[in-house]
mmCIF file of C-alpha atoms in Angstrom:
data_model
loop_
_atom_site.group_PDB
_atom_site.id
_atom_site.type_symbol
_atom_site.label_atom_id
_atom_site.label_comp_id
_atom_site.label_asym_id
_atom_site.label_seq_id
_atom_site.Cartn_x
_atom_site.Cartn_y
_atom_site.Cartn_z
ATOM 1 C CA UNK A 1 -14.250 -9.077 15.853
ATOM 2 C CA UNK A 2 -16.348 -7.579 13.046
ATOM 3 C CA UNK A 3 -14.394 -7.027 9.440
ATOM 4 C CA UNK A 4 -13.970 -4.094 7.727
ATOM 5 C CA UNK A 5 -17.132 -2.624 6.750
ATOM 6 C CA UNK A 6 -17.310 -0.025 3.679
ATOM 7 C CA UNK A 7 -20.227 2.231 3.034
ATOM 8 C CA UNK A 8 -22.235 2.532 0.682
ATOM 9 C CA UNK A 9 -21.569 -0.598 -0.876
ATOM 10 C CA UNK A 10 -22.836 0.339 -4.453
ATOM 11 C CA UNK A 11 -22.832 4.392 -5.682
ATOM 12 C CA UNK A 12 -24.374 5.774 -9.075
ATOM 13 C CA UNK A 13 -22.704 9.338 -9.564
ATOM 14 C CA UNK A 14 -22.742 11.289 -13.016
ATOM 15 C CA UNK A 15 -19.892 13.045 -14.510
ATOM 16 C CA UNK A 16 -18.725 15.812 -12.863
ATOM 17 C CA UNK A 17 -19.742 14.934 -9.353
ATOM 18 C CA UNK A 18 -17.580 14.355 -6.248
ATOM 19 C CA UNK A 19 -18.191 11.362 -4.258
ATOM 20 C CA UNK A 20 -16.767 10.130 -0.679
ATOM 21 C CA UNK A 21 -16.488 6.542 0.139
ATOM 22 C CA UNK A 22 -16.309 5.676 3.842
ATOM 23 C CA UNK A 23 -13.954 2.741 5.506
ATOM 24 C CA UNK A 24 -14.101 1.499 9.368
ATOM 25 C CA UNK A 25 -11.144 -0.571 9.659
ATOM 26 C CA UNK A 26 -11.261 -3.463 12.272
ATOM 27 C CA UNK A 27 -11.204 -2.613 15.466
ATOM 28 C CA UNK A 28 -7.473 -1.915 16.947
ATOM 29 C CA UNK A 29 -5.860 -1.462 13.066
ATOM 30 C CA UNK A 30 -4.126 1.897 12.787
ATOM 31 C CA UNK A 31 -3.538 1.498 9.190
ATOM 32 C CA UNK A 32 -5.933 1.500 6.360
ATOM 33 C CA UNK A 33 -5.229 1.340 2.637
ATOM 34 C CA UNK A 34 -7.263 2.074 -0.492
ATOM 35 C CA UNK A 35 -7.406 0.340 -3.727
ATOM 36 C CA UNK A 36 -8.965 0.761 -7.363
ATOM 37 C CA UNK A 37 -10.060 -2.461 -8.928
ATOM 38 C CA UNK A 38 -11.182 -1.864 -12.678
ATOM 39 C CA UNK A 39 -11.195 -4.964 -15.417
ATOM 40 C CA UNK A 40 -8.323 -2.931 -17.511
ATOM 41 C CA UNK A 41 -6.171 -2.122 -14.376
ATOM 42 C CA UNK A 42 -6.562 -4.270 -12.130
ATOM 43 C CA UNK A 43 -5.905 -3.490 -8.804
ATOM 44 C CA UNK A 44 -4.187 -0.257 -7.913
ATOM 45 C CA UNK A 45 -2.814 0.828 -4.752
ATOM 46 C CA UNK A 46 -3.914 4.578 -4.056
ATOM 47 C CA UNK A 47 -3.082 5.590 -0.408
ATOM 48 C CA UNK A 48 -2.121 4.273 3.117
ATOM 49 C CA UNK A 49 -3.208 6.343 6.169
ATOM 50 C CA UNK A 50 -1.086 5.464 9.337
ATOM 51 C CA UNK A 51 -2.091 7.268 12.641
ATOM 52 C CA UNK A 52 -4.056 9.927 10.783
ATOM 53 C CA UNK A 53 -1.291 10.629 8.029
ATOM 54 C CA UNK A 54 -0.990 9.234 4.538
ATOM 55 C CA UNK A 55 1.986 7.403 4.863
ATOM 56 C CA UNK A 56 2.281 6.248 0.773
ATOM 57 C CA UNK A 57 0.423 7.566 -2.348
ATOM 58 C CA UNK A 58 -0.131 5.456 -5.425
ATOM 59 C CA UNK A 59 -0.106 7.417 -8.747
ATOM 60 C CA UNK A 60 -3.430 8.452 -9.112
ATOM 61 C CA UNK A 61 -4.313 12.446 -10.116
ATOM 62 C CA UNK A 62 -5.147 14.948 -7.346
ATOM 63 C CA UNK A 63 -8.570 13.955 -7.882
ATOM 64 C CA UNK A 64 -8.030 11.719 -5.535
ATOM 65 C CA UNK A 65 -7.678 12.171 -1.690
ATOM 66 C CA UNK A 66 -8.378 10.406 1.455
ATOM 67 C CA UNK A 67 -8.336 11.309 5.281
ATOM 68 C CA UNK A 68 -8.581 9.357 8.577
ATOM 69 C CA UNK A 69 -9.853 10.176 11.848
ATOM 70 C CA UNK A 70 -9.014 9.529 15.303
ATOM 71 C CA UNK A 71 -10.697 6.703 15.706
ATOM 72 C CA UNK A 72 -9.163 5.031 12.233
ATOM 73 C CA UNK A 73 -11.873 5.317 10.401
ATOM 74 C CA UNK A 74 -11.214 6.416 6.771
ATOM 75 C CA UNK A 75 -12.540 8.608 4.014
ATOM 76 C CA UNK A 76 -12.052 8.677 0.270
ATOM 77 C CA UNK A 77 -12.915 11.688 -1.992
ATOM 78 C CA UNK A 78 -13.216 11.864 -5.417
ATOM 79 C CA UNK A 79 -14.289 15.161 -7.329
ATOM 80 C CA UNK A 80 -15.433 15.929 -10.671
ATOM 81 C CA UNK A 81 -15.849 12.507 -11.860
ATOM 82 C CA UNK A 82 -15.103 10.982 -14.680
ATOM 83 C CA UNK A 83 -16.086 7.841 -16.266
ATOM 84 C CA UNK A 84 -13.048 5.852 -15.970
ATOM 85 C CA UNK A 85 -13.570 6.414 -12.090
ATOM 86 C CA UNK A 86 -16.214 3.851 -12.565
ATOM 87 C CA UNK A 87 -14.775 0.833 -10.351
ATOM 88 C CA UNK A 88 -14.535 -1.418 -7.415
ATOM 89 C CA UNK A 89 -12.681 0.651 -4.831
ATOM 90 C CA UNK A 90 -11.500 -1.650 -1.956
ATOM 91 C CA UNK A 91 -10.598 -0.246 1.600
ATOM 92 C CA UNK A 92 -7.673 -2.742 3.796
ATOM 93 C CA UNK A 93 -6.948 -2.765 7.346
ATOM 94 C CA UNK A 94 -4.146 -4.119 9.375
ATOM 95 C CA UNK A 95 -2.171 -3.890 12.381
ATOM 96 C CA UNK A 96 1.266 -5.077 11.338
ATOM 97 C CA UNK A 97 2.712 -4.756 7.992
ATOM 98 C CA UNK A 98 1.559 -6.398 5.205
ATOM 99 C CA UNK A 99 -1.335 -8.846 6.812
ATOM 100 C CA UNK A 100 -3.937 -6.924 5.015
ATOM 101 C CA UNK A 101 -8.027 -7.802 5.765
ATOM 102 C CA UNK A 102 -10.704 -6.016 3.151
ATOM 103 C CA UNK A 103 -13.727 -4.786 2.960
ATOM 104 C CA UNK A 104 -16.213 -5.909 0.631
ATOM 105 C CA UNK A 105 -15.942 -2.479 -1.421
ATOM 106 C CA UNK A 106 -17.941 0.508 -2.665
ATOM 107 C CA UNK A 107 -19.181 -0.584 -6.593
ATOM 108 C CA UNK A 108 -19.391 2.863 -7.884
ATOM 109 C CA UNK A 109 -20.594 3.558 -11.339
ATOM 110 C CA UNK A 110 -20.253 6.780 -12.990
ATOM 111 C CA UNK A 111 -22.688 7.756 -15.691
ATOM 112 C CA UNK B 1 10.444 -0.378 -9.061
ATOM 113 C CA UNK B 2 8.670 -3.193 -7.822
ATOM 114 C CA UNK B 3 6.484 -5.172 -9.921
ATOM 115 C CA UNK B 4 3.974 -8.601 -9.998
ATOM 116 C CA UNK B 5 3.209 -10.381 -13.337
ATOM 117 C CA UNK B 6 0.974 -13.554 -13.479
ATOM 118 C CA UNK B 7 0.900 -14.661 -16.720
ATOM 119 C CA UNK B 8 -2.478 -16.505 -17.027
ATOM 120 C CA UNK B 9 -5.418 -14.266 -17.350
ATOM 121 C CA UNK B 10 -7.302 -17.570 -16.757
ATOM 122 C CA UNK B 11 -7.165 -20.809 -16.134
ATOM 123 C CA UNK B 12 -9.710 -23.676 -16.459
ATOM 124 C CA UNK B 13 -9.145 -27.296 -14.401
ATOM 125 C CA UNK B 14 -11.568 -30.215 -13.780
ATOM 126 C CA UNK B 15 -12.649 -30.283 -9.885
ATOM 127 C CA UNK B 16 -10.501 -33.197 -8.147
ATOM 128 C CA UNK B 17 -7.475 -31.811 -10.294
ATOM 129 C CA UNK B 18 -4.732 -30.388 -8.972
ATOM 130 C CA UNK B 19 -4.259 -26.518 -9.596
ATOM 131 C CA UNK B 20 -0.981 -24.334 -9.839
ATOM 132 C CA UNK B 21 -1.308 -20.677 -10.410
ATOM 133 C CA UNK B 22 1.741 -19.054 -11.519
ATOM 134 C CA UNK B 23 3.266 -15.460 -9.997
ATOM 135 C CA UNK B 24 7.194 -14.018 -10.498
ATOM 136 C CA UNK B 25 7.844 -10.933 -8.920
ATOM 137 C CA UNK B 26 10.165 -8.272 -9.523
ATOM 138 C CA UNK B 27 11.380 -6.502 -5.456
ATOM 139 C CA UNK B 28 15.146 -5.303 -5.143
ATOM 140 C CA UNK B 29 14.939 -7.068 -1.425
ATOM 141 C CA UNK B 30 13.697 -9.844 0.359
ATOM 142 C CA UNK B 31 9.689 -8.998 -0.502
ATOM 143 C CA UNK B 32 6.669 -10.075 1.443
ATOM 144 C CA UNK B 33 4.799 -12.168 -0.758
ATOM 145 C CA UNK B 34 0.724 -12.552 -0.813
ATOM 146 C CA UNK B 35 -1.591 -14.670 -2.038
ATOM 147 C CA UNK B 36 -5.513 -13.150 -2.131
ATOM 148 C CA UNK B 37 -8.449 -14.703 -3.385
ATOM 149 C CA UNK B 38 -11.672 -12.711 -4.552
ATOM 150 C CA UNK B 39 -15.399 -14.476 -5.275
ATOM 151 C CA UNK B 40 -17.428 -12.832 -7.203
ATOM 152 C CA UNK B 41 -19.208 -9.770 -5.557
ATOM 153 C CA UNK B 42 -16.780 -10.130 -2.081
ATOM 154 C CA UNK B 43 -13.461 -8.417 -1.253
ATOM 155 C CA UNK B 44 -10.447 -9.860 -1.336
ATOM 156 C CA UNK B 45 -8.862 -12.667 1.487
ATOM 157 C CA UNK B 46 -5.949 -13.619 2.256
ATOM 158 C CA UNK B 47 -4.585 -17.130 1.401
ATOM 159 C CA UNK B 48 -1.366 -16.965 2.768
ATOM 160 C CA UNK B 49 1.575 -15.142 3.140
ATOM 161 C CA UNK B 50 5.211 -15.331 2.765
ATOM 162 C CA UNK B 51 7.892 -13.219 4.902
ATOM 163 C CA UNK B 52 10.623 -15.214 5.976
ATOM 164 C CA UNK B 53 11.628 -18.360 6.999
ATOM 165 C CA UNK B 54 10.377 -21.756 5.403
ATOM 166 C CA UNK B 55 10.368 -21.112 1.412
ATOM 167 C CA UNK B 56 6.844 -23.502 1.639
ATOM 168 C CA UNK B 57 3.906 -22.093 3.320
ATOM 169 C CA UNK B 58 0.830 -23.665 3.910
ATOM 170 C CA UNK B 59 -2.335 -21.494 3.775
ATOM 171 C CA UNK B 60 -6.280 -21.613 4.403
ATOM 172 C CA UNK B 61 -8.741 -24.004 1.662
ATOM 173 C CA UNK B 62 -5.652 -26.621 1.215
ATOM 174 C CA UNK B 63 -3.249 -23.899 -0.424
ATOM 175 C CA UNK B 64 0.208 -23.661 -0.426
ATOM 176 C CA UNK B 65 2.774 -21.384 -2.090
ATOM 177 C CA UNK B 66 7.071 -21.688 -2.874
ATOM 178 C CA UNK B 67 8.933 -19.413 -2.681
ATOM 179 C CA UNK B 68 11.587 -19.608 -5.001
ATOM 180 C CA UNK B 69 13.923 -16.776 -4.723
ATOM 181 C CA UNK B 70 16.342 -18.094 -7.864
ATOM 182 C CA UNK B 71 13.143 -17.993 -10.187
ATOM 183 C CA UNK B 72 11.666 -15.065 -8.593
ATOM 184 C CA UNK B 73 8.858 -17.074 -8.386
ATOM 185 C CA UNK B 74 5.812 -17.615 -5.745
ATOM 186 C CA UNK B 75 3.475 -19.890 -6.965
ATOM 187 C CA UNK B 76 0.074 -20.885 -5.493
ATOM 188 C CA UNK B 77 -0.680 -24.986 -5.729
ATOM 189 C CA UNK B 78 -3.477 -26.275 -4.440
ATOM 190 C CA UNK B 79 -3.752 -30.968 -4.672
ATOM 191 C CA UNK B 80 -6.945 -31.285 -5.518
ATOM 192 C CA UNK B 81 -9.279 -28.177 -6.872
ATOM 193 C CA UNK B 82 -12.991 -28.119 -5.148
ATOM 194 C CA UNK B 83 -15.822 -25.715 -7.300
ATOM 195 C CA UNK B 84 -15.712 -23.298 -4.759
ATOM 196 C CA UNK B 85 -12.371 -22.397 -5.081
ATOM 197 C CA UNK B 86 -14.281 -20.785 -8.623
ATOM 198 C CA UNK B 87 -12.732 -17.311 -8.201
ATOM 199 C CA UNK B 88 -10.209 -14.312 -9.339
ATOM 200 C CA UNK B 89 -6.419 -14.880 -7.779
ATOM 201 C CA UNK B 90 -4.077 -11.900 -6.522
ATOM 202 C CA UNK B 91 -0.472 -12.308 -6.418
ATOM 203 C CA UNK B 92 0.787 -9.635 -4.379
ATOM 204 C CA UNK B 93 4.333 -8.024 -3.473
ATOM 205 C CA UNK B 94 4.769 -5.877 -0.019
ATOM 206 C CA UNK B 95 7.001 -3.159 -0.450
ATOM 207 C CA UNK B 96 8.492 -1.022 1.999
ATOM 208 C CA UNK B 97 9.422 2.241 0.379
ATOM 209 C CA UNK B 98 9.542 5.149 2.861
ATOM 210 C CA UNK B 99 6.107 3.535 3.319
ATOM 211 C CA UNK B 100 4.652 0.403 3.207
ATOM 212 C CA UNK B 101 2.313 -0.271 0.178
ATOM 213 C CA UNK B 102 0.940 -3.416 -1.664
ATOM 214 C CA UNK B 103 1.616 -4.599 -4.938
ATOM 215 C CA UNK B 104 -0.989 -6.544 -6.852
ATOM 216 C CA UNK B 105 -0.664 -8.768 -9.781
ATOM 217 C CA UNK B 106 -3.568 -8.402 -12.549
ATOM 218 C CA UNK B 107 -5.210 -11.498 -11.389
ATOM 219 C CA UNK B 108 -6.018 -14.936 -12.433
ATOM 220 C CA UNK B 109 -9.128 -16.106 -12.789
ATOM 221 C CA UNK B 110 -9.875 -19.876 -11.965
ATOM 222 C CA UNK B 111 -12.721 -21.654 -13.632
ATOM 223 C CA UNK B 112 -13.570 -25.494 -12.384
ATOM 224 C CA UNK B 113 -15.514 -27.837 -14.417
ATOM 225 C CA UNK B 114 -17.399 -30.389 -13.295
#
């Protein structure tokens, strides 16, 4: 079975910008999660989709948003940069709760 | 609220040592418990993984993780540390609120010298 693939896998945006970030979970997972990894923070949760409906939001401004499609494939928006978007954001997969498998992650850099 | 603290921000052991990275948790409930493991420039994988049942669970690369529900506790041990296992650690917490979402730890970060 392939992984979780994530495209692109490294981004270079400048302020103000909106970006999307694309996730194709492994094939047969319904559920696919996103995460912001940043040296200060960590890792933050930001949303589940389930069956084409967020299902849990992490606190993260409006900036942020997501979608899925039909065929569980995911997309992550974020609009009018800023620079503390700059991060690692990591997209999960599963099938049954909490056995989790991710992607290798979008770097993206905002200047 | 839920919550995941490991203490260390890093750690340093010689290779052939053994290892233990510490996590304590803070869940309301019975939690599902997570162990990840990140190399530089690569997502995250899963070590193992605690839901129920035996409190000692054996994961991939020689790991293994207690579950200590006294001491809030899940800590990762690993007998005898190869280089490779040179990476960042994730302690995580699953909770189910109207929603299941993942809680991580900030991370550990193992260094292994020769």
């Amino acid at each position: 079975k392939a992984g979780v693939t994530q495209t692109p896998r490294y981004l270079i945006k400048t302020r103000g910008q909106q970006v999307t970030l694309s996730c194709s979970p492994i094939s047969g997972h319904r559920s696919v999660s996103w995460y912001q990894q940043t040296p200060g923070q960590g890792l933050q949760f930001l949303f589940e989709y389930f069956s084409e409906t967020q299902r849990n939001k992490g606190n993260f401004p409006g900036r942020f948003s997501g979608r899925q499609f039909s065929n569980s494939r995911s997309e992550m928006n974020v609009s009018t940069l800023e620079l503390g978007d700059s991060a690692l954001y990591l997209c999960a997969s599963s099938s049954d709760r909490g056995r989790r498998f991710f992607g290798p992650g979008t770097r993206l850099t905002v200047l | 609220a839920q919550s995941v603290t490991q203490p260390d921000i890093h750690i340093t052991v010689s290779e052939g040592a053994s290892l233990e990275l510490r996590c304590n948790y803070s869940y309301g409930a019975t939690p599902y418990l997570f162990w990840y493991v990140q190399s530089p420039g690569q997502g995250l994988q899963l070590l193992l993984k605690y839901f129920s049942g035996d409190t000692l669970v054996q994961g991939i690369k020689g790991f293994e993780a207690e579950f200590k529900r006294s001491q809030s506790s899940f800590n990762l041990r690993k007998p005898s540390v190869h280089w490779s296992d040179a990476a960042e650690y994730f302690c995580a917490v699953g909770a189910n609120t109207g929603g299941f979402k993942t809680i991580f730890g900030a991370g550990t970060r193992l260094f292994v010298k020769a």
